[in-house]
Amino acid sequence: MLYSFQTSLPKLPVPSVPATVQRYLESVRPLLDDEEYYRMEVLAKEFQDKTAPRLQKYLVLKSWWATNYVSDWWEEYVYLRSRAPLVVNSNYYVMDFVLIKNTNIQAARLGNVVHAMIMYRRKLDREEIKPVMALGIVPMCSYQMERMFNTTRIPGKETGTGPQPGVRARARAVLGPSGPSPPTLPARGLHARCPPICSSSPNVPDLLQHLSDSRHVAVYHKGRFFKLWLYEGSQLLKPCDLELQFQRILDDPSPPQPGEEKLAALTAGGRLEWAQARQAFFSSGKNKAALDAIERAAFFVALDEESHHYDPEDEASLSLYGKALLHGNCYNRWFDKSFTVIAFKNGQLGLNTEHAWADAPIIGHLWEFVLGTETFHLGYTETGHCQGKANPALAAPQRLQWDIPEQCRAVIESSCQVATALADDVELYCFQFLPFGKGLIKKCRTSPDAFVQIALQLAHFRDRGKFCLTYEASMTRMFREGRTETVRSCTSESTAFVQAMAEGSRMKADLRDLFRKASKKHQNMYRLAMTGAGIDRHLFCLYVVSKYLGVSSPFLAEVLSEPWRLSTSQIAQFQIRMFDPDKYPKHLGAGGGFGPVADDGYGVSYMIAGENTIFFHISSKFSSSETNAQRFGNHIRQALLDIADLFQGPKADS
């Protein structure tokens, strides 16, 4: 059932070069003065007439044999070749239900949630999950789900290991053997939610190691690593048995072995340093066996000693919760695993997710199933424990054994310092916007996403006094193996509306008219991106081809190095109907977030959570004197209210 539509999904089309160039120029017009725009027009015309036709031919040829002309290169060059730390730069987080609490018992919560996750994996393996349908009728590609479990990102060695079997060979077949070995891409600009792409050392791709099955999870608690079996014989452990096993870990008094406590910091530091340490210290003996137990686990579980939750009376509580999920203390998450389940002492949960294997809606699908199953199907006793009686004869979880030499401990400490510096520089401001949600927005006869995106433009202008290149992630999963495309949401129409609002002298009717034009433009751009007529993935692939062929393009080099100072993403929700949200309005997750992209920019994710509320997650860097996440959050609040005010009153819809 899950993959029943896969072979009938269309291939992602390659747009024409003139169409992409025209849309690109249109997208940067509001950001450039006349002289800058003229210069960019000249570069674009030269590219379109001289360089692009040859590159386009190769790209069209690739599109004939490849399942998707973008996705393999996107995974390799945007993710796996980056040498920057995963923490903050690439991994993102997902929050729990925040307005209800099922239990305060840490082990019980994990018993139900881990059991529900393996139930989901079993459905995935048996293809019993229904494909997600856009608008309820158009099937979406499901291939990203394949590597959800039993997957680890392995740091690449200097000799190179290739991102996926056959990718390099196939690219050579199309693009010719004479091209330089791997393209070296610009350091910034392509993707607003990933680390800077491609280091100066091109032959060090990471590898996504995916296993067909795994019968255990790896667990971290108080500096110790454990292997916890999920099965007894062929039977999946019941939630109460899993609760018992997690409680045994919590009760284990043994101290960490030398070097063990901060070991996971290796996955948070530079990729090259981790690759070298892995080869030098973890390629044989007990260290290899212990590392294998982590890397071959179904997923990773972190048992934290601190408590976090959202208290609506304490605004800072949501931000502190988000920071704990985004990076923790930089050594209590295994950032290479496809995802880490984080359990706080008070039973609150969350996820930290590696980005290369899939995009956020995929992990969101799992999380919706897990929270719905835990709450409405598995349940808890009156005292907050899992249902049923545990089997005390189960073998206890196994401590992993390490022999970590001094040289390795020095590398661990160095990686920890690098990651801690990154984490400490992140300002994260998370808040719940309570005045309204999509209910009121729909009464304004506009798309909720367009409403929020235009509000972000207004807020950013008030915050910085200028406009900037803005990234909004959209999906291309209506095509086979599609991932994402960029919606460039700073448009001439949105800037015209923002400037009119800033003037403060225009009539409400004029402002409403300008807003509707901006909203219509945004919705049209979103449709183009979803249907394969976006700008940025096409230009990205043309650039990769140019590097293979050794062709220089000043136009592409400039386009791909432009920083995204406002990086945004809407979080999907209710992909599966595990319960009726109208009947259970407080059963809301708060979405999730990611670190800032540009050093002087903002990262913003938001979830339009039902009819009456919106959650925002805003990140920036303390080291930038130009940004302040809380200040920007306050501007967003006011922008939403000001736009809604345009539609208040008896003549608002005339």
XYZ file of C-alpha atoms in Angstrom:
654
model
C 0.000 0.000 0.000
C 2.727 2.495 0.971
C 4.570 2.265 -2.342
C 1.563 1.417 -4.498
C 1.753 4.689 -6.451
C 5.553 4.942 -6.700
C 6.022 3.661 -10.231
C 3.132 5.772 -11.527
C 4.456 9.025 -10.068
C 5.755 11.416 -12.735
C 9.414 12.366 -13.007
C 10.478 15.834 -11.892
C 10.608 17.899 -15.104
C 13.632 19.989 -16.067
C 12.426 23.587 -16.551
C 13.608 25.562 -19.558
C 16.591 27.838 -18.970
C 14.821 31.037 -20.132
C 11.916 30.359 -17.726
C 14.254 29.758 -14.760
C 16.406 32.806 -15.550
C 13.344 35.023 -15.922
C 11.889 33.820 -12.616
C 15.264 34.331 -10.930
C 15.558 37.930 -12.163
C 12.005 38.606 -11.050
C 12.830 37.226 -7.575
C 15.852 39.514 -7.034
C 14.336 42.682 -8.518
C 13.033 44.014 -5.167
C 16.450 43.398 -3.558
C 18.658 45.223 -6.080
C 18.951 48.836 -7.152
C 18.782 49.671 -10.871
C 22.538 49.438 -11.422
C 22.889 46.105 -9.589
C 19.876 44.700 -11.386
C 21.227 45.726 -14.796
C 24.544 44.025 -14.012
C 22.711 40.838 -13.014
C 20.598 41.011 -16.196
C 23.778 41.137 -18.285
C 25.273 38.155 -16.448
C 22.008 36.232 -16.821
C 21.712 36.930 -20.543
C 25.309 35.875 -21.172
C 24.689 32.655 -19.203
C 21.415 31.944 -20.992
C 22.841 32.496 -24.477
C 26.355 31.052 -24.165
C 26.891 28.698 -21.225
C 23.489 27.278 -20.354
C 22.519 25.428 -23.572
C 25.359 22.925 -23.195
C 24.751 22.426 -19.461
C 21.015 22.008 -20.041
C 21.592 19.257 -22.628
C 23.502 17.175 -20.100
C 20.868 17.822 -17.441
C 18.019 16.773 -19.736
C 19.993 13.667 -20.638
C 20.429 12.845 -16.952
C 16.695 13.345 -16.386
C 15.943 10.645 -18.957
C 17.682 7.860 -17.036
C 17.684 9.119 -13.444
C 14.638 8.616 -11.245
C 15.022 12.243 -10.171
C 17.534 14.619 -11.739
C 18.058 16.554 -8.456
C 17.862 14.222 -5.466
C 21.097 12.213 -5.637
C 23.217 15.326 -6.165
C 21.244 17.213 -3.505
C 21.905 14.512 -0.936
C 25.581 14.258 -1.820
C 26.658 17.862 -2.296
C 24.344 19.693 0.079
C 24.520 17.199 2.939
C 27.048 14.394 2.763
C 30.018 16.423 1.517
C 29.682 19.130 4.132
C 32.470 19.025 6.698
C 30.723 21.408 9.100
C 29.368 20.047 12.412
C 25.857 18.600 12.205
C 24.774 20.155 15.491
C 22.974 23.506 14.953
C 24.038 23.634 11.270
C 22.061 20.696 9.909
C 20.117 18.632 12.485
C 16.698 19.913 13.543
C 14.368 19.168 16.454
C 10.724 18.164 16.984
C 8.658 18.872 20.104
C 6.193 16.727 22.044
C 2.565 17.482 22.873
C 2.953 20.649 24.959
C -0.530 21.363 26.327
C -1.256 17.909 27.814
C 0.779 15.423 29.861
C 0.183 11.661 29.669
C 2.581 10.711 32.483
C 5.466 12.154 34.468
C 7.329 8.827 34.589
C 10.314 8.909 32.248
C 10.665 5.135 31.768
C 6.922 4.608 31.269
C 6.738 7.291 28.615
C 9.600 5.651 26.736
C 8.043 2.196 27.129
C 4.958 3.251 25.187
C 6.733 5.517 22.696
C 9.493 3.059 21.753
C 6.910 0.273 21.404
C 4.793 2.531 19.138
C 7.865 3.355 17.034
C 8.618 -0.302 16.398
C 4.937 -0.863 15.561
C 5.332 1.903 12.968
C 8.535 0.303 11.647
C 6.720 -3.011 11.279
C 3.946 -1.301 9.304
C 6.622 0.399 7.204
C 8.362 -2.913 6.466
C 5.039 -4.521 5.538
C 4.038 -1.457 3.462
C 0.821 -1.139 5.482
C 1.031 2.646 5.864
C -1.198 4.623 3.528
C 0.639 7.013 1.197
C 0.233 10.695 2.072
C -2.147 12.402 -0.349
C -1.892 16.082 -1.276
C -5.359 17.644 -1.026
C -6.592 14.138 -0.248
C -6.273 12.999 -3.872
C -2.721 13.376 -5.228
C -0.290 10.682 -3.996
C 3.041 11.841 -2.587
C 6.342 10.008 -2.994
C 7.175 7.729 -0.038
C 10.791 6.844 -0.815
C 12.243 9.010 1.991
C 10.571 6.730 4.554
C 12.814 3.815 3.597
C 15.770 5.017 5.691
C 13.862 6.220 8.748
C 15.039 3.372 10.984
C 18.326 1.437 11.265
C 20.205 4.316 9.631
C 23.385 6.151 10.634
C 25.471 8.789 8.942
C 29.069 7.545 8.828
C 31.761 10.254 8.604
C 33.705 10.093 5.349
C 37.391 9.306 5.196
C 39.870 11.410 3.257
C 40.127 8.759 0.564
C 36.392 9.127 -0.187
C 33.659 6.543 0.046
C 30.995 7.756 -2.380
C 27.593 8.866 -1.175
C 25.500 6.141 -2.751
C 26.534 3.077 -4.771
C 26.554 3.973 -8.441
C 25.957 7.713 -8.177
C 29.472 8.684 -9.256
C 29.562 6.074 -12.016
C 26.181 7.140 -13.387
C 27.145 10.806 -13.278
C 30.362 10.004 -15.142
C 28.380 8.091 -17.763
C 26.246 11.134 -18.487
C 28.658 13.975 -17.838
C 31.770 12.418 -19.288
C 34.928 10.982 -17.714
C 36.983 14.098 -18.369
C 35.278 16.256 -15.750
C 37.034 17.003 -12.471
C 36.510 14.342 -9.826
C 33.890 15.968 -7.615
C 32.416 19.441 -8.028
C 33.496 21.888 -5.361
C 30.435 23.985 -4.592
C 30.304 27.467 -3.109
C 30.564 27.777 0.637
C 27.148 29.360 1.196
C 23.808 29.974 -0.289
C 22.167 26.922 -1.796
C 20.045 25.543 0.952
C 18.673 27.529 3.839
C 18.447 24.613 6.241
C 21.761 22.880 5.862
C 25.394 23.578 6.696
C 27.667 25.390 4.246
C 28.005 23.052 1.305
C 31.213 21.324 0.435
C 34.419 22.032 2.185
C 37.660 22.768 0.435
C 38.508 19.052 0.752
C 36.297 17.436 -1.902
C 37.003 13.728 -1.360
C 35.362 13.303 2.021
C 31.687 12.444 1.587
C 29.827 10.889 4.468
C 27.875 7.690 3.905
C 24.324 6.907 4.972
C 24.486 3.349 6.311
C 21.050 1.741 6.229
C 20.364 -1.788 7.508
C 17.356 -3.901 6.613
C 16.648 -4.588 10.289
C 17.845 -3.923 13.824
C 16.606 -5.623 16.989
C 17.920 -3.140 19.562
C 18.187 0.538 20.455
C 21.235 2.330 21.850
C 20.634 4.273 25.076
C 22.636 7.038 26.787
C 22.240 7.918 30.461
C 24.595 9.783 32.815
C 27.617 9.282 30.586
C 27.043 5.531 30.007
C 25.973 3.739 26.801
C 23.654 0.714 26.815
C 22.299 -1.768 24.305
C 18.616 -2.515 24.929
C 17.032 -5.436 23.067
C 13.578 -4.755 21.633
C 12.592 -8.409 21.216
C 12.420 -11.577 23.270
C 12.785 -14.277 20.685
C 10.532 -13.170 17.844
C 8.176 -11.179 20.077
C 8.377 -7.402 20.358
C 8.658 -6.430 24.020
C 5.452 -5.062 25.497
C 5.437 -1.428 26.674
C 5.570 -2.530 30.328
C 8.650 -4.677 29.585
C 10.334 -1.762 27.849
C 9.473 0.456 30.827
C 11.180 -2.071 33.098
C 14.302 -2.092 30.919
C 14.548 1.699 30.797
C 14.035 1.850 34.555
C 16.901 -0.617 35.028
C 19.159 1.757 33.102
C 17.981 4.711 35.207
C 18.682 2.713 38.387
C 22.112 1.466 37.272
C 24.673 3.121 39.614
C 27.813 2.275 37.599
C 30.016 5.248 36.616
C 31.133 6.094 33.057
C 34.334 4.491 31.819
C 37.277 6.830 31.086
C 36.457 8.894 27.988
C 32.922 7.488 27.701
C 30.891 10.406 29.059
C 31.584 12.877 26.248
C 32.156 10.328 23.483
C 29.109 11.436 21.456
C 30.699 14.894 21.082
C 32.622 13.307 18.189
C 29.342 13.315 16.226
C 28.831 16.998 17.100
C 32.228 18.322 15.981
C 33.900 18.558 12.572
C 33.238 15.641 10.236
C 36.852 15.199 9.183
C 38.040 15.020 12.796
C 35.379 12.415 13.558
C 36.320 10.359 10.484
C 39.982 10.347 11.471
C 39.227 9.446 15.102
C 36.833 6.707 14.010
C 39.480 5.109 11.823
C 42.262 5.488 14.382
C 40.461 4.439 17.564
C 37.256 2.566 16.653
C 38.230 0.212 13.841
C 38.974 -2.879 15.960
C 38.437 -4.582 19.300
C 35.903 -3.629 21.940
C 35.628 -0.034 20.668
C 34.507 -1.263 17.256
C 32.004 -3.659 18.824
C 30.550 -0.911 21.022
C 30.409 1.616 18.177
C 28.708 -0.996 15.982
C 26.042 -1.434 18.657
C 25.243 2.294 18.394
C 25.514 2.645 14.622
C 23.509 -0.536 13.950
C 20.732 0.375 16.412
C 17.176 1.050 15.218
C 17.564 4.555 16.676
C 19.178 6.306 19.636
C 17.565 7.125 23.007
C 18.873 9.816 25.371
C 17.735 9.705 28.995
C 18.286 13.226 30.321
C 18.619 14.142 33.979
C 17.042 17.588 33.579
C 13.351 18.435 33.122
C 11.741 20.592 30.442
C 8.162 21.424 29.571
C 6.071 24.282 28.206
C 4.492 26.467 30.861
C 2.216 29.092 29.205
C 2.816 31.328 32.251
C 6.587 31.188 31.684
C 7.382 32.189 28.114
C 11.075 31.238 28.390
C 10.171 27.599 29.122
C 9.414 26.779 25.458
C 12.717 28.278 24.268
C 14.731 26.378 26.887
C 12.949 23.170 25.851
C 13.824 23.873 22.204
C 17.499 24.548 23.016
C 17.714 21.249 24.915
C 16.359 19.391 21.886
C 18.480 21.259 19.311
C 21.847 20.540 20.909
C 21.567 19.391 24.558
C 24.994 19.616 26.174
C 26.588 18.563 22.831
C 27.541 15.094 24.074
C 24.224 13.551 25.155
C 22.834 13.076 21.619
C 24.204 10.831 18.862
C 23.845 13.368 16.051
C 24.706 10.814 13.328
C 21.661 8.603 13.970
C 18.631 9.134 11.747
C 16.916 10.372 14.896
C 17.466 10.507 18.651
C 14.510 10.181 21.033
C 15.139 12.521 23.980
C 13.372 11.774 27.277
C 13.548 14.355 30.041
C 13.301 13.450 33.716
C 9.659 14.620 33.933
C 8.517 12.443 31.014
C 8.541 15.184 28.359
C 9.951 13.951 25.044
C 11.345 15.297 21.785
C 13.423 14.341 18.758
C 16.726 15.458 17.287
C 16.841 14.462 13.621
C 19.661 14.133 11.109
C 18.731 15.880 7.864
C 20.453 14.002 5.017
C 18.157 10.962 4.904
C 14.828 12.845 4.727
C 13.002 16.113 5.255
C 10.896 17.160 8.241
C 7.427 15.956 7.070
C 8.743 12.371 7.057
C 9.747 12.332 10.728
C 6.552 14.310 11.411
C 4.503 11.415 10.005
C 6.198 8.974 12.406
C 5.778 11.359 15.353
C 2.057 11.851 14.715
C 1.560 8.071 14.635
C 3.602 7.559 17.810
C 1.900 10.272 19.883
C -1.540 9.205 18.694
C -0.860 5.513 19.372
C 0.636 6.206 22.797
C -2.241 8.445 23.879
C -5.301 6.782 22.374
C -4.343 3.095 22.018
C -1.653 2.087 24.522
C -2.480 4.386 27.423
C -1.284 4.390 31.041
C -2.473 3.146 34.418
C -3.864 5.573 36.983
C -0.396 5.814 38.523
C 1.223 6.712 35.195
C 2.838 3.375 34.338
C 2.475 1.303 31.166
C -0.430 -1.123 31.032
C 0.202 -4.789 31.867
C 2.654 -6.721 34.000
C 6.354 -6.756 33.150
C 8.499 -9.874 32.928
C 11.225 -9.547 35.612
C 13.145 -12.496 34.109
C 14.223 -10.397 31.090
C 17.994 -10.003 30.772
C 19.045 -6.486 31.791
C 20.256 -4.005 29.149
C 23.912 -4.458 28.281
C 26.570 -1.853 29.163
C 28.779 -1.077 26.169
C 32.480 -1.489 26.885
C 35.111 1.000 25.736
C 38.866 1.374 25.870
C 39.419 5.008 24.946
C 43.082 6.125 24.937
C 44.302 9.579 25.946
C 44.823 10.700 22.336
C 41.182 9.930 21.570
C 40.002 11.753 24.694
C 41.823 14.861 23.455
C 39.926 14.669 20.131
C 36.650 14.180 22.024
C 37.336 17.242 24.162
C 38.254 19.316 21.107
C 35.047 18.294 19.298
C 33.050 19.104 22.422
C 34.542 22.599 22.550
C 33.754 23.222 18.872
C 30.147 22.062 19.310
C 29.666 23.954 22.574
C 30.838 27.186 20.954
C 28.258 26.674 18.195
C 25.499 25.824 20.660
C 26.249 28.716 23.010
C 26.036 31.157 20.096
C 22.453 30.145 19.243
C 19.691 32.403 20.460
C 16.417 30.496 20.232
C 13.090 32.176 20.870
C 10.008 29.945 20.767
C 6.522 31.236 21.471
C 2.856 30.434 21.077
C 0.866 33.091 19.220
C -2.538 33.021 20.907
C -4.714 35.776 19.349
C -5.702 33.658 16.326
C -4.829 30.757 14.034
C -5.965 29.610 10.616
C -9.636 30.125 11.523
C -9.412 33.904 11.377
C -6.904 33.833 8.485
C -9.363 31.916 6.302
C -11.963 34.606 6.992
C -9.500 37.013 5.369
C -9.872 34.869 2.217
C -6.193 34.092 1.950
C -3.871 31.123 2.336
C -2.638 30.719 5.948
C 0.924 30.134 4.701
C 0.875 33.262 2.521
C -0.530 35.252 5.456
C 2.365 34.195 7.719
C 5.012 34.652 5.018
C 3.895 38.214 4.259
C 3.805 38.917 7.996
C 7.412 37.694 8.171
C 8.369 40.162 5.426
C 6.705 42.999 7.332
C 8.362 41.922 10.595
C 11.799 41.639 8.985
C 11.523 45.093 7.419
C 10.613 46.562 10.798
C 13.461 44.633 12.434
C 16.244 45.409 9.942
C 14.922 48.324 7.876
C 15.477 46.451 4.613
C 14.434 43.397 2.635
C 16.476 40.225 2.176
C 16.599 37.061 0.125
C 14.054 34.760 1.780
C 13.891 30.975 1.639
C 10.726 29.001 2.241
C 10.919 25.227 1.895
C 8.242 23.529 -0.195
C 7.903 19.862 -1.149
C 8.300 18.286 -4.587
C 7.008 14.909 -3.415
C 4.316 14.801 -6.091
C 7.257 13.627 -8.237
C 9.167 10.416 -7.767
C 11.984 10.777 -5.226
C 11.217 14.485 -4.896
C 12.479 16.330 -1.829
C 12.271 20.110 -1.606
C 12.254 23.284 -3.660
C 12.717 26.904 -2.637
C 9.934 29.461 -2.626
C 11.570 32.899 -2.821
C 8.972 34.656 -0.742
C 10.393 38.185 -0.844
C 8.573 39.384 -3.970
C 7.902 42.747 -5.617
C 4.295 42.386 -4.497
C 5.126 41.638 -0.849
C 7.659 44.482 -0.671
C 5.079 46.896 -2.155
C 2.649 45.917 0.609
C 5.291 46.230 3.337
C 6.406 49.656 2.123
C 2.791 50.832 2.033
C 2.316 49.608 5.606
C 5.504 51.424 6.642
C 4.264 54.703 5.158
C 1.353 54.648 7.583
C -0.827 56.936 5.454
C -2.594 54.506 3.104
C -6.273 53.630 3.387
C -7.169 50.162 4.684
C -8.826 49.315 1.379
C -5.596 50.066 -0.529
C -3.547 48.024 1.922
C -5.951 45.091 1.659
C -5.664 45.246 -2.119
C -1.864 45.225 -1.962
C -1.944 42.375 0.553
C -4.184 40.257 -1.670
C -1.877 40.830 -4.650
C 1.089 39.741 -2.532
C -0.806 36.708 -1.246
C -1.885 35.688 -4.756
C 1.707 35.996 -5.968
C 2.992 33.888 -3.069
C 0.443 31.148 -3.654
C 1.331 31.061 -7.348
C 5.060 30.780 -6.564
C 4.348 27.969 -4.103
C 2.396 26.104 -6.795
C 5.237 26.557 -9.280
C 7.763 25.218 -6.761
C 5.619 22.171 -5.923
C 5.021 21.365 -9.580
C 8.676 21.347 -10.643
C 8.881 24.914 -11.972
C 10.996 26.349 -9.164
C 14.232 28.263 -9.560
C 16.883 27.019 -7.184
C 17.126 23.246 -7.733
C 17.433 23.761 -11.491
C 20.245 26.321 -11.030
C 21.911 24.031 -8.472
C 22.007 21.131 -10.945
C 23.253 23.350 -13.772
C 26.067 24.403 -11.450
C 26.970 20.786 -10.654
C 27.104 20.024 -14.388
C 29.289 23.094 -14.983
C 31.763 21.878 -12.380
C 31.898 18.385 -13.849
C 32.617 19.873 -17.273
C 35.063 22.474 -15.975
C 32.916 25.319 -17.302
C 33.089 28.670 -15.520
C 29.873 30.654 -15.020
C 30.041 33.995 -13.167
C 26.219 34.052 -13.115
C 25.860 30.675 -11.378
C 28.737 31.373 -9.001
C 27.041 34.585 -7.865
C 23.551 33.093 -7.615
C 24.689 30.150 -5.523
C 26.734 32.255 -3.107
C 23.896 34.628 -2.162
C 23.120 34.185 1.561
C 19.595 33.451 2.773
C 19.259 35.863 5.691
C 15.687 34.775 6.341
C 15.231 31.005 6.205
C 11.698 29.772 6.842
C 9.695 26.576 6.931
C 6.127 25.655 7.772
C 5.793 22.440 9.779
C 3.357 19.846 8.479
C 0.705 18.499 10.840
C -2.272 16.126 10.758
C -0.738 14.078 7.935
C -2.537 11.084 9.448
C -5.812 11.312 11.332
C -4.955 9.502 14.549
C -7.641 11.497 16.395
C -10.153 14.281 15.834
C -8.397 17.623 16.560
C -11.758 19.333 17.065
C -12.598 16.842 19.817
C -9.114 17.024 21.364
C -7.970 20.625 20.735
C -5.217 20.494 23.366
C -3.488 17.511 21.759
C -1.070 19.752 19.888
C 2.626 19.409 19.270
C 4.472 22.707 19.050
C 6.303 21.755 15.858
C 10.060 22.114 15.847
C 12.936 24.230 14.647
C 16.479 24.549 13.361
C 19.549 26.705 13.841
C 20.240 29.994 12.064
C 21.659 29.726 8.552
C 23.438 33.002 7.875
C 25.639 34.408 10.648
C 23.619 37.630 10.478
C 20.248 36.089 9.663
C 17.228 34.348 11.151
C 15.853 30.820 10.978
C 12.072 30.684 11.415
C 9.833 27.640 11.549
C 6.161 27.829 12.359
C 3.221 25.530 12.806
C -0.294 26.815 12.208
C -1.664 24.585 14.957
C -5.373 24.262 14.356
C -7.922 27.062 14.197
C -6.773 29.247 17.073
C -3.005 29.293 17.576
C 0.385 29.380 15.832
C 3.746 28.224 17.245
C 6.955 29.982 16.158
C 10.599 28.918 16.547
C 13.089 31.708 15.771
C 16.852 31.271 15.814
C 19.721 33.720 15.399
C 23.296 34.127 16.622
C 24.302 36.030 19.725
C 27.554 36.901 17.916
C 25.662 39.045 15.392
C 24.988 42.607 16.504
C 22.298 42.912 13.819
C 19.965 40.121 14.919
C 17.953 39.375 18.036
C 15.552 36.425 17.987
C 13.240 37.771 20.695
C 13.065 41.203 19.093
C 12.199 39.610 15.750
C 9.583 37.433 17.464
C 7.913 40.542 18.870
C 7.896 42.101 15.394
C 6.245 38.929 14.042
C 3.535 39.121 16.695
C 2.799 42.745 15.840
C 2.891 42.135 12.073
C 0.311 39.347 12.370
C -1.978 41.582 14.428
C -1.552 44.542 12.068
C -2.400 42.507 8.984
C -5.402 40.917 10.699
C -6.561 44.417 11.654
C -6.829 45.328 7.964
C -9.646 42.805 7.654
C -11.574 43.870 10.750
C -14.687 45.999 10.453
C -17.919 45.864 8.456
C -16.406 46.835 5.088
C -13.314 44.645 5.299
C -14.534 42.105 2.752
C -16.259 44.505 0.387
